[in-house]
GROMACS .gro file of C-alpha atoms in nm:
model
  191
    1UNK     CA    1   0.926  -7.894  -6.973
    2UNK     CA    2   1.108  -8.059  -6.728
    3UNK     CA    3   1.362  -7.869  -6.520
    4UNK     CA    4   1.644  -7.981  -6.295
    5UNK     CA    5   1.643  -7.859  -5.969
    6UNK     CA    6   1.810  -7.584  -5.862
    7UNK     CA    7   1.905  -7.462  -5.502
    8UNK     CA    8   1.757  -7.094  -5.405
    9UNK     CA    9   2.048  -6.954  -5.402
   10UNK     CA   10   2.215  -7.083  -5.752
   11UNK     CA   11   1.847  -6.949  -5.882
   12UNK     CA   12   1.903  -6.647  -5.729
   13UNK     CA   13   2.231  -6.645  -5.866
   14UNK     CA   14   2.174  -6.682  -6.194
   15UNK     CA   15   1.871  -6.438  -6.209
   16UNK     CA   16   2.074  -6.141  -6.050
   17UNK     CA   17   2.316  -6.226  -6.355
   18UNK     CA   18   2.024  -6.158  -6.642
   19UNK     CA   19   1.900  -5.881  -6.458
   20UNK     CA   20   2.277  -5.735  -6.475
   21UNK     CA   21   2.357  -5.813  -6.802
   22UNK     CA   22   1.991  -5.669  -6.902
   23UNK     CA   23   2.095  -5.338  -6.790
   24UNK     CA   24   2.467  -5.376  -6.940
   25UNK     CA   25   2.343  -5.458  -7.265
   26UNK     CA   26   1.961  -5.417  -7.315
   27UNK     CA   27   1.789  -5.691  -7.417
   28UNK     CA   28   1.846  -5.714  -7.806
   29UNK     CA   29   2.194  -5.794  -7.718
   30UNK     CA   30   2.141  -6.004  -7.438
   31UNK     CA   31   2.208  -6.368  -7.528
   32UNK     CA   32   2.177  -6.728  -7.351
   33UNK     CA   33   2.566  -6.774  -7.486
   34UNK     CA   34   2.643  -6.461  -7.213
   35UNK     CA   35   2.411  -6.573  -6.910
   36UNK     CA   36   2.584  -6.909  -6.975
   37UNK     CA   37   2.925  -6.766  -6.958
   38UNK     CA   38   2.838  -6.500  -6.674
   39UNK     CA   39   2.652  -6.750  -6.455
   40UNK     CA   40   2.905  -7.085  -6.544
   41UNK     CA   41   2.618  -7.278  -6.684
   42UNK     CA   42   2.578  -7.453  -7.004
   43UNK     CA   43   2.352  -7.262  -7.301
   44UNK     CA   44   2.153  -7.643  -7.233
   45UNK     CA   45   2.083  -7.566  -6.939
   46UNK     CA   46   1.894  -7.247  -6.924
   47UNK     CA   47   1.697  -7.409  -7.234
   48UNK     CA   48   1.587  -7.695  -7.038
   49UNK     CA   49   1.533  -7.493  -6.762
   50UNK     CA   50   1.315  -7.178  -6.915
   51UNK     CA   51   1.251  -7.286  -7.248
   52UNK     CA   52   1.370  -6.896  -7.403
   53UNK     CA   53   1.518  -6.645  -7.369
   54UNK     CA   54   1.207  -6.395  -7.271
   55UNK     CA   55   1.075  -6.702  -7.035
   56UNK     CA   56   1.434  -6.617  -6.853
   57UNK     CA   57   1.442  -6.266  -6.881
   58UNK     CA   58   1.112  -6.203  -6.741
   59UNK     CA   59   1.103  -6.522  -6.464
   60UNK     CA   60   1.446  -6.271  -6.366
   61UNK     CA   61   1.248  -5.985  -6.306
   62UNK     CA   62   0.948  -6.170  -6.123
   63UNK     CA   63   1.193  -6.305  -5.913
   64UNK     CA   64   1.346  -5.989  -5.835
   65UNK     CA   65   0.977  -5.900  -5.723
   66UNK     CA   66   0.827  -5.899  -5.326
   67UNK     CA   67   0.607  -6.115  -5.297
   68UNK     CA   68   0.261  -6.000  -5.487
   69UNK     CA   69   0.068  -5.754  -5.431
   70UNK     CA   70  -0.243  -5.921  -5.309
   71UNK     CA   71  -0.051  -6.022  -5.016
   72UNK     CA   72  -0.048  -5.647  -4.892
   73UNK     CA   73  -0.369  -5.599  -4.610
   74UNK     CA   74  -0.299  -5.293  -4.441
   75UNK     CA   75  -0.700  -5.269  -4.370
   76UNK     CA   76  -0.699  -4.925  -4.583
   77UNK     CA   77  -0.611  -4.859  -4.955
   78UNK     CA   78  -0.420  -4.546  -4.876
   79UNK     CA   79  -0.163  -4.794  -4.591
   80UNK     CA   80  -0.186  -5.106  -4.875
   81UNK     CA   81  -0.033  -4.871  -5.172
   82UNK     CA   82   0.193  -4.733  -4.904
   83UNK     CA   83   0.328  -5.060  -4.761
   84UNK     CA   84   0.393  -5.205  -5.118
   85UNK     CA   85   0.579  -4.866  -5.205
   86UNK     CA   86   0.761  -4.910  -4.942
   87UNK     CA   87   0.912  -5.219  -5.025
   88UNK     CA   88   1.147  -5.144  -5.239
   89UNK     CA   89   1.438  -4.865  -5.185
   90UNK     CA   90   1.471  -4.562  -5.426
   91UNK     CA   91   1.816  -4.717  -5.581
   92UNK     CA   92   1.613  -5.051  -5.665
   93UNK     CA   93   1.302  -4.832  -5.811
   94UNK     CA   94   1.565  -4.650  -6.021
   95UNK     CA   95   1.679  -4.961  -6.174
   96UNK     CA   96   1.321  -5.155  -6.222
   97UNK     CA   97   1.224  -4.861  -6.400
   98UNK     CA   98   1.513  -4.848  -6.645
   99UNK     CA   99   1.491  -5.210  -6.686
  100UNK     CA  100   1.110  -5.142  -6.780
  101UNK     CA  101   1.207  -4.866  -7.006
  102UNK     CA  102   1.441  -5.077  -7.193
  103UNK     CA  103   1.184  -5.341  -7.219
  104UNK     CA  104   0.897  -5.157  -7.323
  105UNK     CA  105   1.115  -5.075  -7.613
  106UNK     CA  106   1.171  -5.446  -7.639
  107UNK     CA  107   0.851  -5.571  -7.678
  108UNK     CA  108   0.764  -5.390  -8.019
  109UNK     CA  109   0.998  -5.617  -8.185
  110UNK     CA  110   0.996  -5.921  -7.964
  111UNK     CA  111   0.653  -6.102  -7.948
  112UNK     CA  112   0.761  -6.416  -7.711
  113UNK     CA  113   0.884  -6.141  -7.476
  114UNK     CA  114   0.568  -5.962  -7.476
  115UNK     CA  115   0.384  -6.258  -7.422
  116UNK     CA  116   0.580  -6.372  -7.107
  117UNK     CA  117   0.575  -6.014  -6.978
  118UNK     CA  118   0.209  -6.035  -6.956
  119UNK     CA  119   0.155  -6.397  -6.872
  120UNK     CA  120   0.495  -6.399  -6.616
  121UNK     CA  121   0.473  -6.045  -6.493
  122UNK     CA  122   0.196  -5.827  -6.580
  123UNK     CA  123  -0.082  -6.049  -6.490
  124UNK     CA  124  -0.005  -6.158  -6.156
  125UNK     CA  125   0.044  -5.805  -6.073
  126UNK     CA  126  -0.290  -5.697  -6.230
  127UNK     CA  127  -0.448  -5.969  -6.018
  128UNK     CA  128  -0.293  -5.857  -5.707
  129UNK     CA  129  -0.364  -5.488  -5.819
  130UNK     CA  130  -0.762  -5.607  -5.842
  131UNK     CA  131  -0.776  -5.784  -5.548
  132UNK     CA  132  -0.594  -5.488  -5.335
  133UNK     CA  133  -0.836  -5.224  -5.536
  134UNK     CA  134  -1.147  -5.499  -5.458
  135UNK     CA  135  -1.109  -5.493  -5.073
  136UNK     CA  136  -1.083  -5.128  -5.069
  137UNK     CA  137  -1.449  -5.123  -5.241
  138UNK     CA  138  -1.550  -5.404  -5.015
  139UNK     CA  139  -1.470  -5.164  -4.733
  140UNK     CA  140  -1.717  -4.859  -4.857
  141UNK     CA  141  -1.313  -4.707  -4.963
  142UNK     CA  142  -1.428  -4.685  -5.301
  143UNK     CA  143  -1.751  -4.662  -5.529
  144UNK     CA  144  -1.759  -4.995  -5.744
  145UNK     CA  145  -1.895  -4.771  -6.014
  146UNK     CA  146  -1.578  -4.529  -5.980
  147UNK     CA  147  -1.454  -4.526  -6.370
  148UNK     CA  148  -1.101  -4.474  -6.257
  149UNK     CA  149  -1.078  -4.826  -6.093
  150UNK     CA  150  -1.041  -4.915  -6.458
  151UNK     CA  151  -0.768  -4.669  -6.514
  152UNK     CA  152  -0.536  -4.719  -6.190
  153UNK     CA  153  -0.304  -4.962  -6.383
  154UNK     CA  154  -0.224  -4.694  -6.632
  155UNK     CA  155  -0.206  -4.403  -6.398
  156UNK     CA  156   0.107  -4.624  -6.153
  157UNK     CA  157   0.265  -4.739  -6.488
  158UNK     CA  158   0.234  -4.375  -6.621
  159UNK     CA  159   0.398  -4.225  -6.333
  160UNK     CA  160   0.706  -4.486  -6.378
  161UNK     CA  161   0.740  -4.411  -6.737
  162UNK     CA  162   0.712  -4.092  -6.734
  163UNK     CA  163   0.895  -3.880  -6.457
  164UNK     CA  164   1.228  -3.925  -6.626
  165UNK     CA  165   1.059  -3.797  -6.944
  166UNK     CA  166   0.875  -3.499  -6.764
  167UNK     CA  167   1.150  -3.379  -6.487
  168UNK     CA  168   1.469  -3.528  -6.638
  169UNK     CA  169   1.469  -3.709  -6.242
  170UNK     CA  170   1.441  -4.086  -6.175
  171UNK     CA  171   1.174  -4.195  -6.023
  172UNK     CA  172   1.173  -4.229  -5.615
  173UNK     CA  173   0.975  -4.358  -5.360
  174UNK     CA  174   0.875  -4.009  -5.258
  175UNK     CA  175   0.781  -3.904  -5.599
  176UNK     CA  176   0.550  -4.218  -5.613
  177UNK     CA  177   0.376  -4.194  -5.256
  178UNK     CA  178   0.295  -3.843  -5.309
  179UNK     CA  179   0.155  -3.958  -5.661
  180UNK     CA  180  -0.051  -4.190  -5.498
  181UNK     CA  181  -0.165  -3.915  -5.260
  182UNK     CA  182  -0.218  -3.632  -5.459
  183UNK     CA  183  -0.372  -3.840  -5.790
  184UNK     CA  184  -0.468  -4.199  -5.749
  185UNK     CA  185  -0.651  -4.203  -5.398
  186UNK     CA  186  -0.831  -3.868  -5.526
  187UNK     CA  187  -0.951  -4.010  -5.820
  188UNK     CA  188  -1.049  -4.340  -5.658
  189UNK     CA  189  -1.253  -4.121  -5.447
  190UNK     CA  190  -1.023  -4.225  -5.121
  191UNK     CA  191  -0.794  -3.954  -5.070
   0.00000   0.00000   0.00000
C-alpha cells in the first residue's frame, strides 16, 4: 500500500489522537469518520495510509511504545527488566493498561484487530522479550532448561491485567518492579 509521507510530528499527531479517542470511546465506537474529524484529515487518508482501522489503532499504540525491548543491555536480567520498567511513568502505565483492558475485550469480536495486535504489537515485543530472556541464559543468569522461560510472557501480562482486578489499584511502576523481584527473577532462577 502506498502511503504519503508524513512529517514526525503530524504522525505523532495523529496517533496521540486514536490513542485519545480509544480511551474516550473504546474501540467498538471508535471510527475513521472521528480520527478524521479529530486529527483534520480526510477518512481517505488514513485508508491509504493504514489500510484499517485495527492497522491504525494498533500502529497508535506501537508508536506510543520506547523503543523495543531488545534494545535494553543492562549486562544483568534483574537491571534489563528494571531499565525497561523504568521507562515509562506510573500515569502512562495506568493508561497502557486500560487501553489493554479495553482491547483485550476487543479482540473477541474483532479478528483484523487481533491479528495486527499480534503481528504490530505482540510479536515484536515477544522477540525483544526472547532476546532480553536469551542473553540472560547466555550469561549462566538462567538455566536454558528453566520451564518458566516459557511462562514469563504470561506472568508480566498477568500482573498488568490483573492488579486492578485483585487490589481494586492501578497498576504502578512499583507494583511491577517488586513483581519482577519477588516472582519473575525467582522463578527464572535469577533473583
Amino acid at each position: 500500500m502506498a502511503r504519503t509521507r508524513l512529517t514526525p510530528e503530524r504522525e505523532s499527531e495523529l496517533y496521540a489522537a486514536v490513542l485519545d479517542l480509544l480511551r474516550e470511546v473504546g474501540y467498538d465506537a471508535l471510527t475513521m469518520d472521528a480520527v478524521a474529524a479529530r486529527t483534520h484529515s480526510s477518512k481517505a487518508t488514513l485508508y491509504r495510509q493504514w489500510g484499517s482501522k485495527p492497522a491504525l489503532v494498533v500502529t497508535a499504540l506501537r508508536h506510543n511504545k520506547p523503543g523495543t525491548l531488545g534494545e535494553v543491555d543492562t549486562g544483568s536480567l534483574r537491571g534489563d527488566f528494571h531499565a525497561v520498567l523504568n521507562r515509562s511513568d506510573d500515569c502512562q502505565m495506568e493508561k497502557d493498561a486500560a487501553l489493554m483492558r479495553g482491547l483485550s475485550h476487543a479482540v473477541h469480536d474483532n479478528p483484523d484487530l487481533l491479528q495486527a495486535l499480534r503481528e504490530l504489537l505482540i510479536e515484536p515485543e515477544m522477540t525483544g522479550l526472547d532476546t532480553l530472556l536469551r542473553r540472560a541464559v547466555d550469561r549462566g543468569e538462567v538455566s536454558p532448561e528453566n520451564p518458566a522461560l516459557r511462562y514469563v510472557p504470561h506472568m508480566l501480562v498477568g500482573a498488568v491485567a490483573t492488579r486492578q482486578l485483585v487490589e481494586d489499584r492501578p497498576v504502578d511502576q512499583a507494583f511491577l518492579l517488586d513483581y519482577v523481584d519477588s516472582v519473575i527473577l525467582p522463578a527464572l532462577g535469577a533473583g
